Structures are given as C-alpha cells and as structure tokens.
Coordinates of C-alpha atoms and ligand atoms in Angstrom, one line a residue:
M23 CA 0.0 0.0 0.0
K24 CA 1.4 3.3 -1.0
S25 CA -0.2 6.7 -1.1
K26 CA 1.0 9.2 -3.5
N27 CA 0.9 13.0 -3.1
A28 CA 1.2 13.0 0.7
I29 CA 1.9 16.8 0.5
G30 CA -1.2 17.7 -1.4
K31 CA -3.4 15.6 0.9
S32 CA -1.8 17.0 4.0
F33 CA -2.7 20.5 2.8
K34 CA -6.3 19.4 2.2
E35 CA -6.6 17.8 5.7
V36 CA -5.0 20.7 7.5
Y37 CA -7.1 23.2 5.7
S38 CA -10.4 21.3 6.3
A39 CA -9.6 20.7 10.0
S40 CA -10.3 24.3 10.5
K41 CA -10.6 26.8 7.6
P42 CA -10.7 29.9 9.9
L43 CA -7.6 28.8 11.8
F44 CA -5.8 28.0 8.5
I45 CA -6.6 31.4 7.0
W46 CA -5.9 33.3 10.2
N47 CA -2.6 31.5 10.9
Y48 CA -1.1 31.6 7.5
G49 CA -2.5 35.0 6.8
L50 CA -0.4 36.2 9.7
T51 CA 2.6 34.4 8.3
L52 CA 2.1 36.1 5.0
L53 CA 1.8 39.4 6.7
Q54 CA 5.1 38.7 8.5
G55 CA 6.7 37.9 5.1
L56 CA 5.5 41.1 3.6
L57 CA 6.7 43.1 6.6
N58 CA 10.1 41.4 6.3
A59 CA 10.6 42.9 2.9
I60 CA 10.3 46.5 4.3
P61 CA 13.5 46.5 6.4
V62 CA 15.6 45.7 3.3
I63 CA 14.4 48.9 1.7
A64 CA 14.7 50.9 4.9
L65 CA 18.2 49.6 5.6
Q66 CA 19.3 50.6 2.1
F67 CA 18.1 54.1 2.7
F68 CA 19.7 54.2 6.1
F69 CA 23.1 53.1 4.9
D70 CA 23.0 55.4 1.8
Q71 CA 22.3 58.3 4.1
I72 CA 25.0 57.6 6.8
T73 CA 27.7 57.1 4.1
R74 CA 26.9 60.5 2.7
I75 CA 29.3 63.2 4.0
H76 CA 27.2 66.1 2.9
E77 CA 23.5 66.7 3.0
V78 CA 22.8 63.9 5.5
D79 CA 19.1 63.5 5.9
T80 CA 18.9 63.0 9.7
K81 CA 15.2 62.9 9.8
G82 CA 15.2 60.3 7.1
I83 CA 17.8 58.2 9.0
F84 CA 15.6 58.2 12.1
L85 CA 12.6 57.4 10.0
A86 CA 14.4 54.4 8.4
L87 CA 15.6 53.1 11.8
G88 CA 12.1 53.7 13.3
I89 CA 10.6 51.6 10.5
V90 CA 13.1 48.8 11.0
V91 CA 12.4 48.7 14.8
L92 CA 8.6 48.9 14.3
V93 CA 8.5 46.2 11.7
K94 CA 10.7 43.9 13.9
T95 CA 8.5 44.6 16.9
V96 CA 5.3 43.9 15.0
N97 CA 6.9 40.7 13.7
Y98 CA 7.7 39.4 17.1
A99 CA 4.2 40.1 18.3
I100 CA 2.8 38.2 15.3
R101 CA 5.2 35.4 16.0
A102 CA 3.9 35.1 19.6
I103 CA 0.3 34.9 18.3
T104 CA 1.2 32.3 15.7
S105 CA 3.0 30.1 18.2
Y106 CA -0.1 30.2 20.4
N107 CA -2.3 29.3 17.5
Y108 CA 0.1 26.7 16.4
E109 CA -0.3 24.7 19.6
Y110 CA -4.1 25.0 19.5
Y111 CA -4.4 24.1 15.9
D112 CA -1.9 21.3 16.2
L113 CA -3.8 19.6 19.0
K114 CA -7.0 19.9 17.0
I115 CA -5.4 18.4 13.8
S116 CA -3.7 15.6 15.7
K117 CA -6.9 14.6 17.4
D118 CA -8.9 14.7 14.1
M119 CA -6.2 12.6 12.3
V120 CA -5.9 10.0 15.0
N121 CA -9.7 9.7 15.0
K122 CA -9.7 9.1 11.2
L123 CA -7.0 6.5 11.6
N124 CA -8.7 4.7 14.4
A125 CA -12.0 4.7 12.4
K126 CA -10.3 3.1 9.5
I127 CA -8.2 0.5 11.5
S128 CA -11.3 -0.5 13.4
R129 CA -12.8 -1.7 10.2
W130 CA -9.8 -3.8 9.3
N131 CA -10.3 -7.6 9.1
A132 CA -8.8 -9.2 12.2
L133 CA -6.5 -11.3 10.1
R134 CA -4.5 -8.2 9.0
F135 CA -3.3 -7.8 12.6
E136 CA -1.5 -11.1 12.2
D137 CA 0.8 -9.7 9.6
S138 CA 3.8 -7.9 11.1
Q139 CA 4.1 -5.6 8.1
N140 CA 0.7 -4.2 8.8
L141 CA 1.7 -3.6 12.4
D142 CA 4.7 -1.6 11.1
L143 CA 2.4 0.3 8.8
I144 CA 0.1 1.1 11.8
G145 CA 3.1 2.3 13.8
R146 CA 4.3 4.6 11.0
A147 CA 0.8 5.8 10.3
Y148 CA 0.2 6.9 14.0
D149 CA 3.5 8.7 13.9
G150 CA 2.5 10.2 10.5
S151 CA -0.8 11.5 11.9
R152 CA 1.1 14.0 14.0
Y153 CA 3.2 15.2 11.1
L154 CA 0.6 16.5 8.5
R155 CA 0.8 19.9 10.0
R156 CA 4.5 20.0 10.1
I157 CA 4.7 19.4 6.3
V158 CA 2.2 22.1 5.6
D159 CA 3.9 24.5 8.0
T160 CA 7.4 24.0 6.6
I161 CA 6.2 24.6 3.0
L162 CA 4.0 27.6 3.8
L163 CA 6.7 29.1 6.0
I164 CA 9.0 29.1 3.0
A165 CA 6.4 30.2 0.6
L166 CA 4.8 33.0 2.7
Y167 CA 7.4 34.1 5.1
Y168 CA 10.6 34.0 3.1
I169 CA 9.4 34.5 -0.5
P170 CA 8.3 38.2 -0.2
E171 CA 11.7 39.2 1.3
I172 CA 13.5 37.1 -1.3
V173 CA 11.6 38.8 -4.2
V174 CA 12.8 42.2 -3.0
I175 CA 16.3 40.9 -2.6
L176 CA 16.3 39.3 -6.0
F177 CA 15.1 42.6 -7.4
Y178 CA 18.1 44.4 -5.8
L179 CA 20.5 41.7 -6.9
Y180 CA 19.2 42.0 -10.5
S181 CA 19.6 45.7 -10.5
A182 CA 23.3 45.2 -9.3
N183 CA 24.1 42.5 -11.8
A184 CA 21.8 40.5 -14.0
Y185 CA 23.7 37.3 -13.3
L186 CA 23.2 37.4 -9.5
P187 CA 19.6 36.1 -9.4
L188 CA 20.7 33.4 -11.8
I189 CA 23.4 32.3 -9.4
V190 CA 20.8 32.1 -6.6
F191 CA 18.5 30.0 -8.8
V192 CA 21.3 27.6 -9.8
I193 CA 22.2 27.1 -6.1
L194 CA 18.6 26.5 -5.2
A195 CA 18.1 24.0 -8.1
T196 CA 21.2 22.1 -7.1
V197 CA 20.2 22.0 -3.5
F198 CA 16.7 20.8 -4.5
L199 CA 18.2 18.0 -6.7
I200 CA 20.4 16.8 -3.9
E201 CA 17.4 16.8 -1.6
K202 CA 15.5 14.6 -4.0
I203 CA 18.4 12.1 -4.0
Q204 CA 18.5 12.2 -0.2
E205 CA 14.8 11.5 0.0
R206 CA 15.4 8.1 -1.5
F207 CA 17.9 7.2 1.2
Y208 CA 15.5 8.1 3.9
V209 CA 12.8 6.0 2.4
N210 CA 15.2 3.1 2.3
I211 CA 16.2 3.7 5.9
E212 CA 12.5 3.4 7.0
K213 CA 12.0 0.2 5.0
E214 CA 15.2 -1.6 6.0
T215 CA 15.0 -0.8 9.7
A216 CA 11.3 -1.5 10.3
L217 CA 11.9 -5.0 11.6
L218 CA 14.8 -4.0 13.7
T219 CA 12.8 -1.1 15.3
R220 CA 10.1 -3.6 16.1
K221 CA 12.7 -5.9 17.7
I222 CA 14.1 -3.0 19.8
K223 CA 10.6 -2.2 21.0
T224 CA 9.8 -5.8 21.8
Y225 CA 13.1 -6.5 23.7
S226 CA 12.8 -3.2 25.6
G227 CA 9.3 -4.5 26.6
Y228 CA 10.8 -7.8 27.8
L229 CA 13.0 -5.7 30.1
S230 CA 10.5 -3.3 31.5
A231 CA 6.9 -3.9 30.4
L232 CA 4.4 -4.9 33.1
D233 CA 3.6 -8.3 31.6
Y234 CA 7.3 -9.3 31.4
Y235 CA 9.4 -7.7 34.0
K236 CA 8.5 -10.3 36.7
E237 CA 9.7 -13.2 34.7
T238 CA 12.7 -11.3 33.4
K239 CA 13.7 -10.3 36.9
L240 CA 13.2 -13.7 38.5
L241 CA 14.9 -15.7 35.8
G242 CA 17.7 -13.1 35.6
L243 CA 17.1 -12.6 31.9
Q244 CA 18.1 -8.9 31.9
K245 CA 21.5 -9.6 30.5
Y246 CA 20.1 -12.0 27.9
F247 CA 17.6 -9.5 26.6
M248 CA 20.0 -6.6 26.8
E249 CA 22.4 -8.5 24.6
L250 CA 19.6 -9.1 22.1
L251 CA 18.6 -5.4 22.4
H252 CA 22.2 -4.3 21.8
A253 CA 22.5 -6.6 18.8
A254 CA 19.4 -5.1 17.3
F255 CA 20.6 -1.6 18.1
D256 CA 23.9 -2.3 16.5
Q257 CA 22.3 -3.9 13.4
R258 CA 20.0 -0.9 13.1
K259 CA 22.9 1.5 13.5
T260 CA 24.8 -0.3 10.7
V261 CA 21.9 -0.2 8.4
R262 CA 21.1 3.4 9.2
W263 CA 24.7 4.4 8.9
K264 CA 25.0 2.8 5.5
F265 CA 22.4 5.3 4.2
F266 CA 23.2 8.1 6.6
S267 CA 26.8 8.2 5.6
K268 CA 25.8 8.7 2.0
A269 CA 23.1 11.2 2.9
L270 CA 25.6 13.1 5.1
R271 CA 28.2 13.3 2.3
L272 CA 25.5 14.9 0.2
D273 CA 24.7 17.2 3.1
G274 CA 28.4 18.3 3.0
C275 CA 28.2 19.0 -0.7
E276 CA 25.1 21.1 -0.1
K277 CA 26.7 23.1 2.5
G278 CA 29.8 23.6 0.3
I279 CA 27.6 24.8 -2.6
L280 CA 25.8 27.2 -0.3
L281 CA 29.0 28.6 1.0
A282 CA 30.6 29.0 -2.4
G283 CA 27.5 30.7 -3.7
K284 CA 27.4 33.1 -0.8
I285 CA 31.1 34.0 -1.3
S286 CA 30.7 34.5 -5.0
I287 CA 27.6 36.7 -4.6
I288 CA 29.5 38.9 -2.0
L289 CA 32.5 39.2 -4.3
I290 CA 30.4 40.2 -7.2
L291 CA 28.5 42.8 -5.1
F292 CA 31.8 44.1 -3.9
L293 CA 33.0 44.6 -7.5
C294 CA 29.7 46.3 -8.2
V295 CA 30.3 48.8 -5.4
K296 CA 33.9 49.4 -6.7
Q297 CA 32.6 50.1 -10.2
Q298 CA 29.9 52.2 -8.6
A299 CA 27.2 50.1 -10.1
I300 CA 25.4 50.0 -6.8
T301 CA 25.5 52.3 -3.8
I302 CA 27.1 51.3 -0.4
G303 CA 23.5 51.4 0.9
V304 CA 22.3 48.7 -1.5
F305 CA 25.5 46.7 -0.8
A306 CA 25.0 46.9 3.0
A307 CA 21.3 46.2 2.8
L308 CA 21.9 43.2 0.6
L309 CA 24.7 41.9 2.7
T310 CA 22.4 42.0 5.8
S311 CA 19.4 40.5 4.0
L312 CA 21.4 38.0 1.9
N313 CA 21.8 36.1 5.2
D314 CA 18.1 35.6 5.2
V315 CA 18.1 34.1 1.7
F316 CA 20.7 31.6 2.7
N317 CA 19.1 31.0 6.0
M318 CA 16.0 30.1 4.2
M319 CA 17.9 27.8 1.9
E320 CA 19.6 26.2 4.9
G321 CA 16.2 26.0 6.7
F322 CA 14.9 24.3 3.7
I323 CA 17.8 21.9 3.7
N324 CA 17.6 21.3 7.4
A325 CA 13.9 20.7 7.3
F326 CA 14.7 17.8 5.0
S327 CA 17.8 16.5 6.6
E328 CA 16.1 16.7 10.0
G329 CA 13.7 14.2 8.6
L330 CA 11.1 15.9 6.5
T331 CA 11.5 13.2 4.0
E332 CA 11.2 10.6 6.8
V333 CA 8.2 12.5 8.0
I334 CA 6.6 12.5 4.5
E335 CA 7.2 8.8 4.4
K336 CA 5.3 8.4 7.6
V337 CA 2.5 10.7 6.4
R338 CA 2.3 8.5 3.3
S339 CA 1.7 5.5 5.6
F340 CA -1.0 7.5 7.3
F341 CA -2.8 8.1 4.0
A342 CA -2.2 4.6 2.9
I343 CA -4.5 3.5 5.7
V344 CA -6.9 6.4 5.7
D345 CA -7.5 6.5 2.0
E346 CA -8.0 2.8 1.7
D347 CA -11.4 1.2 1.6
P348 CA -10.7 -2.1 3.3
E349 CA -12.3 -4.6 0.9
D350 CA -11.8 -7.4 3.4
A351 CA -13.7 -5.5 6.2
I352 CA -16.3 -7.6 7.9
E353 CA -19.2 -5.2 8.1
G354 CA -22.6 -4.6 6.7
E355 CA -25.9 -5.4 8.4
P356 CA -25.8 -7.7 11.5
L357 CA -27.1 -11.2 10.9
Q358 CA -30.8 -11.1 11.6
D359 CA -31.5 -14.6 12.7
D360 CA -29.9 -16.3 15.6
I361 CA -27.3 -18.8 14.6
H362 CA -28.8 -22.3 14.5
Q363 CA -26.0 -24.0 12.7
I364 CA -22.5 -23.5 11.5
E365 CA -21.1 -25.6 8.8
L366 CA -17.6 -25.8 7.5
K367 CA -17.1 -27.2 4.1
H368 CA -13.5 -28.2 3.2
V369 CA -12.1 -25.2 5.0
S370 CA -8.4 -24.5 4.9
F371 CA -6.6 -21.6 6.4
S372 CA -3.0 -20.3 6.7
Y373 CA -1.7 -17.2 8.5
P374 CA -0.3 -14.3 6.4
N375 CA 3.2 -15.0 5.2
Q376 CA 3.0 -18.7 6.3
T377 CA 3.2 -21.6 4.0
I378 CA 2.0 -24.2 6.5
E379 CA -1.8 -24.5 6.8
A380 CA -3.0 -24.1 10.3
I381 CA -6.3 -25.6 9.3
K382 CA -6.4 -28.3 6.7
N383 CA -9.5 -29.2 4.8
I384 CA -11.9 -29.4 7.7
S385 CA -15.6 -30.2 7.2
L386 CA -17.7 -29.9 10.3
T387 CA -21.3 -29.1 11.4
I388 CA -22.1 -27.6 14.7
R389 CA -25.8 -27.3 15.7
E390 CA -27.5 -25.0 18.1
G391 CA -27.5 -26.2 21.7
E392 CA -24.4 -28.4 21.4
H393 CA -21.7 -28.3 24.1
I394 CA -18.4 -29.0 22.3
A395 CA -14.9 -29.4 23.7
V396 CA -12.0 -29.0 21.3
V397 CA -8.9 -30.8 22.5
G398 CA -5.5 -31.5 21.0
K399 CA -1.8 -30.7 21.4
N400 CA -0.5 -27.2 21.3
G401 CA -0.4 -25.8 17.8
S402 CA -2.9 -28.3 16.5
G403 CA -5.2 -25.5 15.3
K404 CA -7.8 -25.2 18.1
T405 CA -7.7 -21.5 18.5
T406 CA -7.6 -20.9 14.7
L407 CA -10.7 -23.1 14.4
V408 CA -12.5 -20.9 16.9
K409 CA -11.4 -17.7 15.0
L410 CA -12.8 -19.2 11.8
L411 CA -16.1 -20.3 13.4
S412 CA -16.6 -16.9 14.9
G413 CA -16.0 -15.1 11.6
L414 CA -12.9 -13.3 12.9
Y415 CA -10.9 -14.9 10.1
T416 CA -12.2 -15.9 6.6
P417 CA -11.0 -19.2 5.1
K418 CA -8.4 -19.4 2.4
T419 CA -10.3 -22.1 0.7
G420 CA -13.7 -23.8 1.4
D421 CA -16.9 -22.2 2.8
I422 CA -18.4 -21.5 6.1
L423 CA -22.2 -21.5 6.1
Y424 CA -24.3 -19.9 8.8
N425 CA -27.8 -21.4 8.9
G426 CA -27.0 -22.9 5.6
I427 CA -25.9 -19.7 3.8
P428 CA -22.5 -18.1 3.4
L429 CA -22.0 -14.8 5.3
E430 CA -21.7 -12.5 2.3
N431 CA -21.2 -9.2 4.0
N432 CA -23.1 -9.7 7.2
R433 CA -21.6 -9.3 10.6
L434 CA -22.3 -12.1 13.0
F435 CA -20.4 -10.8 16.0
E436 CA -23.6 -9.6 17.6
K437 CA -24.7 -13.2 17.8
Q438 CA -21.7 -14.5 19.6
S439 CA -19.6 -14.1 22.7
A440 CA -16.1 -15.3 23.5
V441 CA -13.5 -15.5 26.2
F442 CA -10.1 -15.6 24.6
Q443 CA -6.8 -16.7 26.1
N444 CA -5.5 -13.1 25.8
Y445 CA -8.6 -11.4 27.2
G446 CA -8.6 -7.7 28.0
K447 CA -7.8 -6.4 31.5
Y448 CA -9.7 -3.1 31.1
A449 CA -8.8 -0.2 33.4
V450 CA -12.5 0.6 34.2
S451 CA -14.7 -0.5 37.1
L452 CA -15.7 -4.1 37.7
E453 CA -19.2 -3.3 36.6
E454 CA -18.0 -1.7 33.3
N455 CA -15.6 -4.6 32.7
I456 CA -18.6 -6.9 32.6
R457 CA -21.0 -4.5 30.8
L458 CA -18.4 -4.0 28.0
S459 CA -19.7 -7.2 26.3
D460 CA -23.2 -5.8 26.0
T461 CA -23.1 -2.0 26.3
N462 CA -26.7 -1.6 25.2
S463 CA -28.1 -3.8 27.9
N464 CA -29.5 -2.6 31.2
R465 CA -29.6 -6.1 32.8
M466 CA -28.3 -6.4 36.3
I467 CA -24.8 -7.7 36.6
D468 CA -25.4 -9.1 40.1
P469 CA -26.3 -12.7 39.1
I470 CA -23.2 -13.0 37.0
V471 CA -20.9 -11.4 39.6
K472 CA -22.3 -13.9 42.1
A473 CA -21.8 -16.8 39.7
V474 CA -18.2 -16.0 39.2
D475 CA -17.7 -15.4 42.9
M476 CA -16.6 -11.8 42.7
T477 CA -19.1 -10.4 45.2
G478 CA -16.3 -9.4 47.6
L479 CA -15.3 -6.5 45.3
N480 CA -16.9 -3.1 45.0
S481 CA -18.4 -3.1 41.6
Q482 CA -17.7 0.6 41.1
T483 CA -14.0 0.5 42.0
V484 CA -11.7 1.1 39.0
L485 CA -9.6 -2.0 38.4
S486 CA -5.9 -2.3 37.2
N487 CA -3.1 -0.3 38.6
L488 CA -2.6 1.5 35.3
F489 CA -4.5 4.5 36.5
G490 CA -4.2 3.9 40.2
G491 CA -7.1 1.4 40.6
I492 CA -6.9 -1.9 42.5
E493 CA -5.1 -4.7 40.8
L494 CA -6.7 -8.2 40.6
S495 CA -5.0 -11.6 40.8
G496 CA -4.6 -13.5 37.5
G497 CA -7.5 -15.8 38.5
Q498 CA -9.7 -12.9 39.4
W499 CA -9.1 -11.3 36.1
Q500 CA -9.9 -14.5 34.4
R501 CA -13.2 -14.8 36.3
L502 CA -14.0 -11.3 35.3
A503 CA -13.3 -12.2 31.6
I504 CA -15.6 -15.2 32.0
A505 CA -18.3 -13.0 33.6
R506 CA -18.0 -10.6 30.7
G507 CA -18.3 -13.4 28.1
F508 CA -21.4 -14.8 29.7
Y509 CA -23.1 -11.4 30.3
R510 CA -23.5 -10.8 26.6
S511 CA -27.0 -11.8 25.6
C512 CA -26.4 -14.3 22.8
Q513 CA -26.8 -17.9 22.2
W514 CA -23.3 -18.9 21.0
I515 CA -20.2 -18.7 23.1
Y516 CA -16.5 -19.6 22.5
L517 CA -14.2 -20.2 25.5
D518 CA -10.5 -20.6 24.5
E519 CA -8.6 -22.1 27.5
P520 CA -10.8 -20.1 29.9
T521 CA -9.3 -21.5 33.0
S522 CA -5.5 -21.3 32.4
S523 CA -5.0 -18.9 35.4
I524 CA -7.3 -20.7 37.8
D525 CA -6.2 -23.3 40.3
P526 CA -7.4 -26.9 39.8
I527 CA -9.8 -26.8 42.7
E528 CA -11.5 -23.7 41.4
E529 CA -11.3 -25.1 37.9
G530 CA -13.8 -27.9 38.7
A531 CA -16.2 -25.3 40.0
L532 CA -15.8 -23.1 37.0
F533 CA -16.4 -25.9 34.5
K534 CA -19.6 -26.6 36.4
L535 CA -20.3 -22.8 36.1
F536 CA -19.8 -22.9 32.4
H537 CA -22.2 -25.8 32.3
D538 CA -24.8 -24.0 34.2
L539 CA -24.4 -20.6 32.6
G540 CA -24.1 -22.1 29.2
K541 CA -26.9 -24.6 29.6
N542 CA -29.2 -22.8 27.2
K543 CA -26.4 -21.7 24.9
T544 CA -24.2 -23.4 22.3
S545 CA -20.7 -23.5 23.7
I546 CA -17.4 -24.4 22.2
I547 CA -14.6 -24.8 24.7
V548 CA -11.0 -25.1 23.7
T549 CA -9.2 -26.9 26.5
H550 CA -6.1 -28.7 27.5
R551 CA -7.7 -30.1 30.6
L552 CA -9.6 -33.2 29.9
G553 CA -11.3 -32.9 33.3
S554 CA -13.5 -30.3 31.7
I555 CA -14.9 -32.5 29.0
R556 CA -17.3 -34.3 31.2
F557 CA -19.7 -31.4 30.6
A558 CA -19.2 -31.6 26.8
D559 CA -21.6 -33.7 24.8
R560 CA -19.3 -33.8 21.8
I561 CA -15.5 -33.7 21.6
L562 CA -13.4 -32.7 18.6
V563 CA -9.8 -34.0 18.6
M564 CA -7.4 -31.9 16.5
D565 CA -4.0 -32.8 15.2
G566 CA -1.9 -30.9 12.7
G567 CA -4.8 -28.7 11.6
E568 CA -7.2 -31.6 11.1
I569 CA -10.0 -33.0 13.1
I570 CA -9.0 -36.6 13.7
G571 CA -11.7 -37.5 16.2
D572 CA -15.3 -36.4 16.7
G573 CA -17.6 -38.0 19.2
T574 CA -18.4 -38.6 22.9
H575 CA -15.7 -39.4 25.4
E576 CA -16.6 -43.1 25.4
E577 CA -16.6 -43.2 21.6
L578 CA -13.2 -41.5 21.3
M579 CA -11.6 -43.7 24.0
L580 CA -12.4 -46.6 21.7
Q581 CA -11.7 -45.0 18.4
C582 CA -9.1 -42.3 18.7
E583 CA -5.6 -43.2 19.7
L584 CA -4.4 -39.7 20.2
Y585 CA -7.4 -38.9 22.5
R586 CA -6.7 -42.1 24.5
N587 CA -3.1 -41.1 24.8
I588 CA -3.9 -37.6 26.0
W589 CA -6.5 -38.9 28.4
N590 CA -4.2 -41.6 29.8
S591 CA -1.3 -39.2 30.3
Q592 CA -3.4 -36.7 32.1
A593 CA -5.2 -39.4 34.2
R594 CA -1.8 -40.7 35.3
L595 CA -1.0 -37.3 36.9
F596 CA -3.9 -37.7 39.2
R597 CA -3.4 -41.3 40.2
Ligands
LIG606 P1 -3.7 -24.3 19.2 O1 -4.8 -23.4 19.6 O2 -4.1 -25.7 19.0 O3 -2.5 -24.2 20.2 P2 -3.3 -22.5 17.1 O4 -4.6 -22.5 16.4 O5 -3.0 -21.4 17.9 O6 -3.1 -23.9 17.8 O7 -2.2 -22.6 16.0 C1 -2.2 -23.5 14.9 C2 -1.0 -23.2 14.0 O8 -1.0 -21.9 13.5 C3 0.3 -23.4 14.7 O9 1.2 -24.1 13.9 C4 0.8 -22.0 14.9 O10 2.2 -22.0 14.9 C5 0.2 -21.3 13.8 N1 -0.1 -19.9 14.2 C6 -0.9 -19.5 15.2 N2 -1.1 -18.2 15.3 C7 -0.3 -17.7 14.2 C8 0.0 -16.4 13.8 N3 -0.4 -15.3 14.3 N4 0.9 -16.3 12.7 C9 1.4 -17.4 12.1 N5 1.1 -18.6 12.5 C10 0.3 -18.8 13.6

C-alpha cells in the first residue's frame, strides 16, 4: 500500500480541519513575510544616508531606523500569536487525524493484525498522523514568510548585476536536486529498519513492560535480553549508517555549494560597489538580507535532513490507511436470525506469510445447543478453528455456512460471545468490565458477579493499577473475563482455554459454572484439561490442523488413539 501525493493531501486535511484557523494563521505568516521585505528597503536608505558626508538626511535616517524597529516589533508580536495558534491548531489536527486513523483501522479484518508488516504500517501511520501539520507548516513558511523578502532581494540583486539572481537559482536548483536524492535514502532507511525497530521495542518491553518484568527479573534474563537489544541496536545502527553516511556526504556537498554561492555573490557585489554600479547602501542592505536568503535555503535543507523526508514517508503510511477502503472488512448489516447451525465445508486456512496450513480441509457441522470441547496438542489449530467459526478470520479455501448460507457481507459478531486466552484487562470499574460485552443492555450484573464469585469486590472501583485502581490476581481477572463473556446476551459462546490462570480446585467449580451458565447456549470450549470435557456432549480432537476425532468421550476412548493417549497421560497425573 502506497499513497502518492502526501503533501497535497496534507494540505487538504490541515485546511479542512479548521478553515478559519488556517486562513488566520497563514494570513499572519504572509503578513510577516510582507513586513520582512520592508526593512531591506529601509536599511538601504539608512546606509545610503549615513555614508553621505554632505546633506545627511537626519530625519530620514531616524525614520528608516524607526521603520526597522517597528517592523521587527510587530513581527515578534505576530510570532507570539502564531505560536499560540500553532499549539491549539496542532492539537485539533492531531486529534482529528488519530480519529480518522482509528476509524479506518477499526474496520480492518482481524487477520490483518497477524501480519507484522501491517503492524509496522500502523506504527508509522500513527507517527504520521502527527506530522501532516509539520509538512504544511514547513512549506508555507518558506512560501509565505521568506518569499516576499526574497523577491525584494532578488530585485536588488538583479539591479546590481543580471547574473546574480541566476546564481541564486542555480544554487537552489542544485540543492533541491540533492534533496531529492537524499529522500530516496530516507525512504530506504525506513523500510530496512522497520523489523529492527520492532525488535528493539519488543526487547525493551521484555525488560520493562508490566507483563514481562517479573519473569525477566526472577529468571535473571536482563543480560540475555539486553544482549539481544544491543545486537538489534547495532544492526540498526549499521543499516542506518549505511544510508546516513551517503546522505551526510551529500549534506556536506550542499553546505559547500551554499558557502561557495554566498562568497561569489558577496564578491560580485563588492565589485559592483567598486565600479559604482550600486551604492554602499544597497551593498550593505543586501549583505544583511542575503543572510536571510541563505538561512531560508539552509532552513529548507535542514527541514529535509532533520527528517522531513522521513516525515513524508510516515504521512504516506497514514494516508495509505486512511484512503483505503478495506475490501476485506467484515461489516454490513448484522445477521438477523440467531445462529442455528454453522457448517464448515472443506475449509483450509493459513496465516499471512506462512506456507504451512493451520487448518487443513476441515468439514464440520455444529448445531444449536451443542456443548463442544475441542482438544489436541499445542499448535494443532484449536484457536484458529474458533477464530474461523466466529467469523474473525475468513478461510483461504472452502466455505463456512451460517444457517445454511454463506455470510456474504453480514456481521455475526452480535450473535456470539467469546472468552479468549488473551482477554482484555480493562482499566475501568468491575461493573463496566462486565458490561463491556453488552453495552446496550441494562440487565443487572449481580447474578453473574455472584456466579463467578466476585461479590467481595466493590463493583464501582476502578480496576488495574494502570490509572491507580486496584489490581486483581490472575485468577480474578480470568473470572471477570468469563463473567463478561457470559453477560453478553447471545446464544453462541466460545471459550478458549478459559481456566488457564485458575487453580485446579476452582477449575472444577468453573467448569460446572460454564455448564450452568451455558446450559441454554451453544458452547465451544478449547481446553487442554480433559477434566472439563465431562460437561461436553461432543468432543473434537485436533492434530496438525485436522479433526481426527469427533464423538463422545466413550466413543473416542475406543476409536481415537491420540485422544486415548492424552487422556491416559493426564489421568496418570492424578493417580
Ligand atoms: P492451538 O490453539 O491448538 O494451540 P493455534 O490455532 O493457535 O493452535 O495454531 C495453529 C498453527 O498456526 C500453529 O502451527 C501455529 O504455529 C500457527 N499460528 C498460530 N497463530 C499464528 C500467527 N499469528 N501467525 C502465524 N502462525 C500462527
């Protein structure tokens, strides 16, 4: 995904975020630019007068100085106003852009999040959302603030010597060309270091993120991860340096060209004074203002070498997401009927960038009211099967029929609930944590709180220590996730290893709870613990992405060797 013309689009977004602010802000910048041109003329008059020995126009000198001082003062005042505006405008644009991005990403098909390249794109796009304004600002500053002054200076230069403006143009063109070449380097840096940057973030997380630091500390893994982190840093440095060293050499060339240009212009001007082609006043005024021209050029160069090209690259990623209409989005009208049956017909599925199929040619029918347990070794495809059944992922080949018909464009999420292995630990109150699964419902949460045995907690207290709330134990969080899953009013529920953080004594009680809460629902439980399957009336045994057993416990003990092995190995533990 690439988005062309990031600059034009940035202008459009920044303008439409607030037209009055845009006009007011950049109108002031233009006013500053126009005012900037006045001192050049005033200075010329000033220097011309003071170098005259006779007939010095004292009044004129003071007037010229007064104009310079006044213009500078007004300019500073305007700058103060524009900086104030800048912050306000910036906050507004950033908020609008992040909202746009979030709105688009929320429509993405869940499968896209499994592709690390998309995660990189998201990271760059969020960065980019903050930079649209910077692009517009840099360009308009050059166009509105510097250009009027430059026009006056070019006019003076032209009147001194017709070649002088030409020299300025040649320098500008060369600088611009070099910038274009540099831009390519920066684009490459972004591309080639994306994976390494992700590694750095991940390893840093292993060292300090809440979910990891305990294990890292206890197992003494700091050194191990630090070495990985250093290696990633070093690799990134090497890659960046490869491009940077080229870019920096070009930078050196640019600076050299600017310096040579400046010196030659001054020399020519000096010769003009000697030949009396221009007055000392023009010479002095140009010398003072010429700095502005070169500052502008350097500003232009710095804006780029300080990463405007990198910034443009990130803004491109922003537009790549915002402009795209996700064709794979699962949306449209919610499914009207309740789900009575789900049928998989020769369904295969593999994750992005993976050649191995996680699900291989599965055909399966699940009917309303069934209580199904899915068992099998790690990596056998249990979770993937649930993601396919629930419509989170779409199959690579084969069909999934809901009530006998393919989904087309209907959402079925409203008809289902799920408790995943990586459930959310939301930093909101206990009550909200439960209500999140059915935000439109006013039903009491009390029965479910009682059912999951969380009555000891105040339902209004904010949970998680992220924002200073109270932290729950792993088991309590899991109970809460289960309560949330069952609070949702729907007939179809998936439970993916729902008891992994709960001790075995409680586990038995919870499986009974699933049984009671899920009595009138269709439930599909993915589990390692075969103790739980006594509440299931049908068991699916998975191996290598296939279903190799489908039946009751008794049937499978007779027919399915893998099931028998798993059962016996677990039973042995309890003997
Ligand atoms: P289970 O739930 O039985 O442990 P999964 O459904 O999670 O198994 O995984 C099935 C297969 O798909 C495994 O080989 C696993 O390595 C692979 N897999 C799972 N998630 C991803 C992913 N996000 N990207 C690539 N491969 C994955």
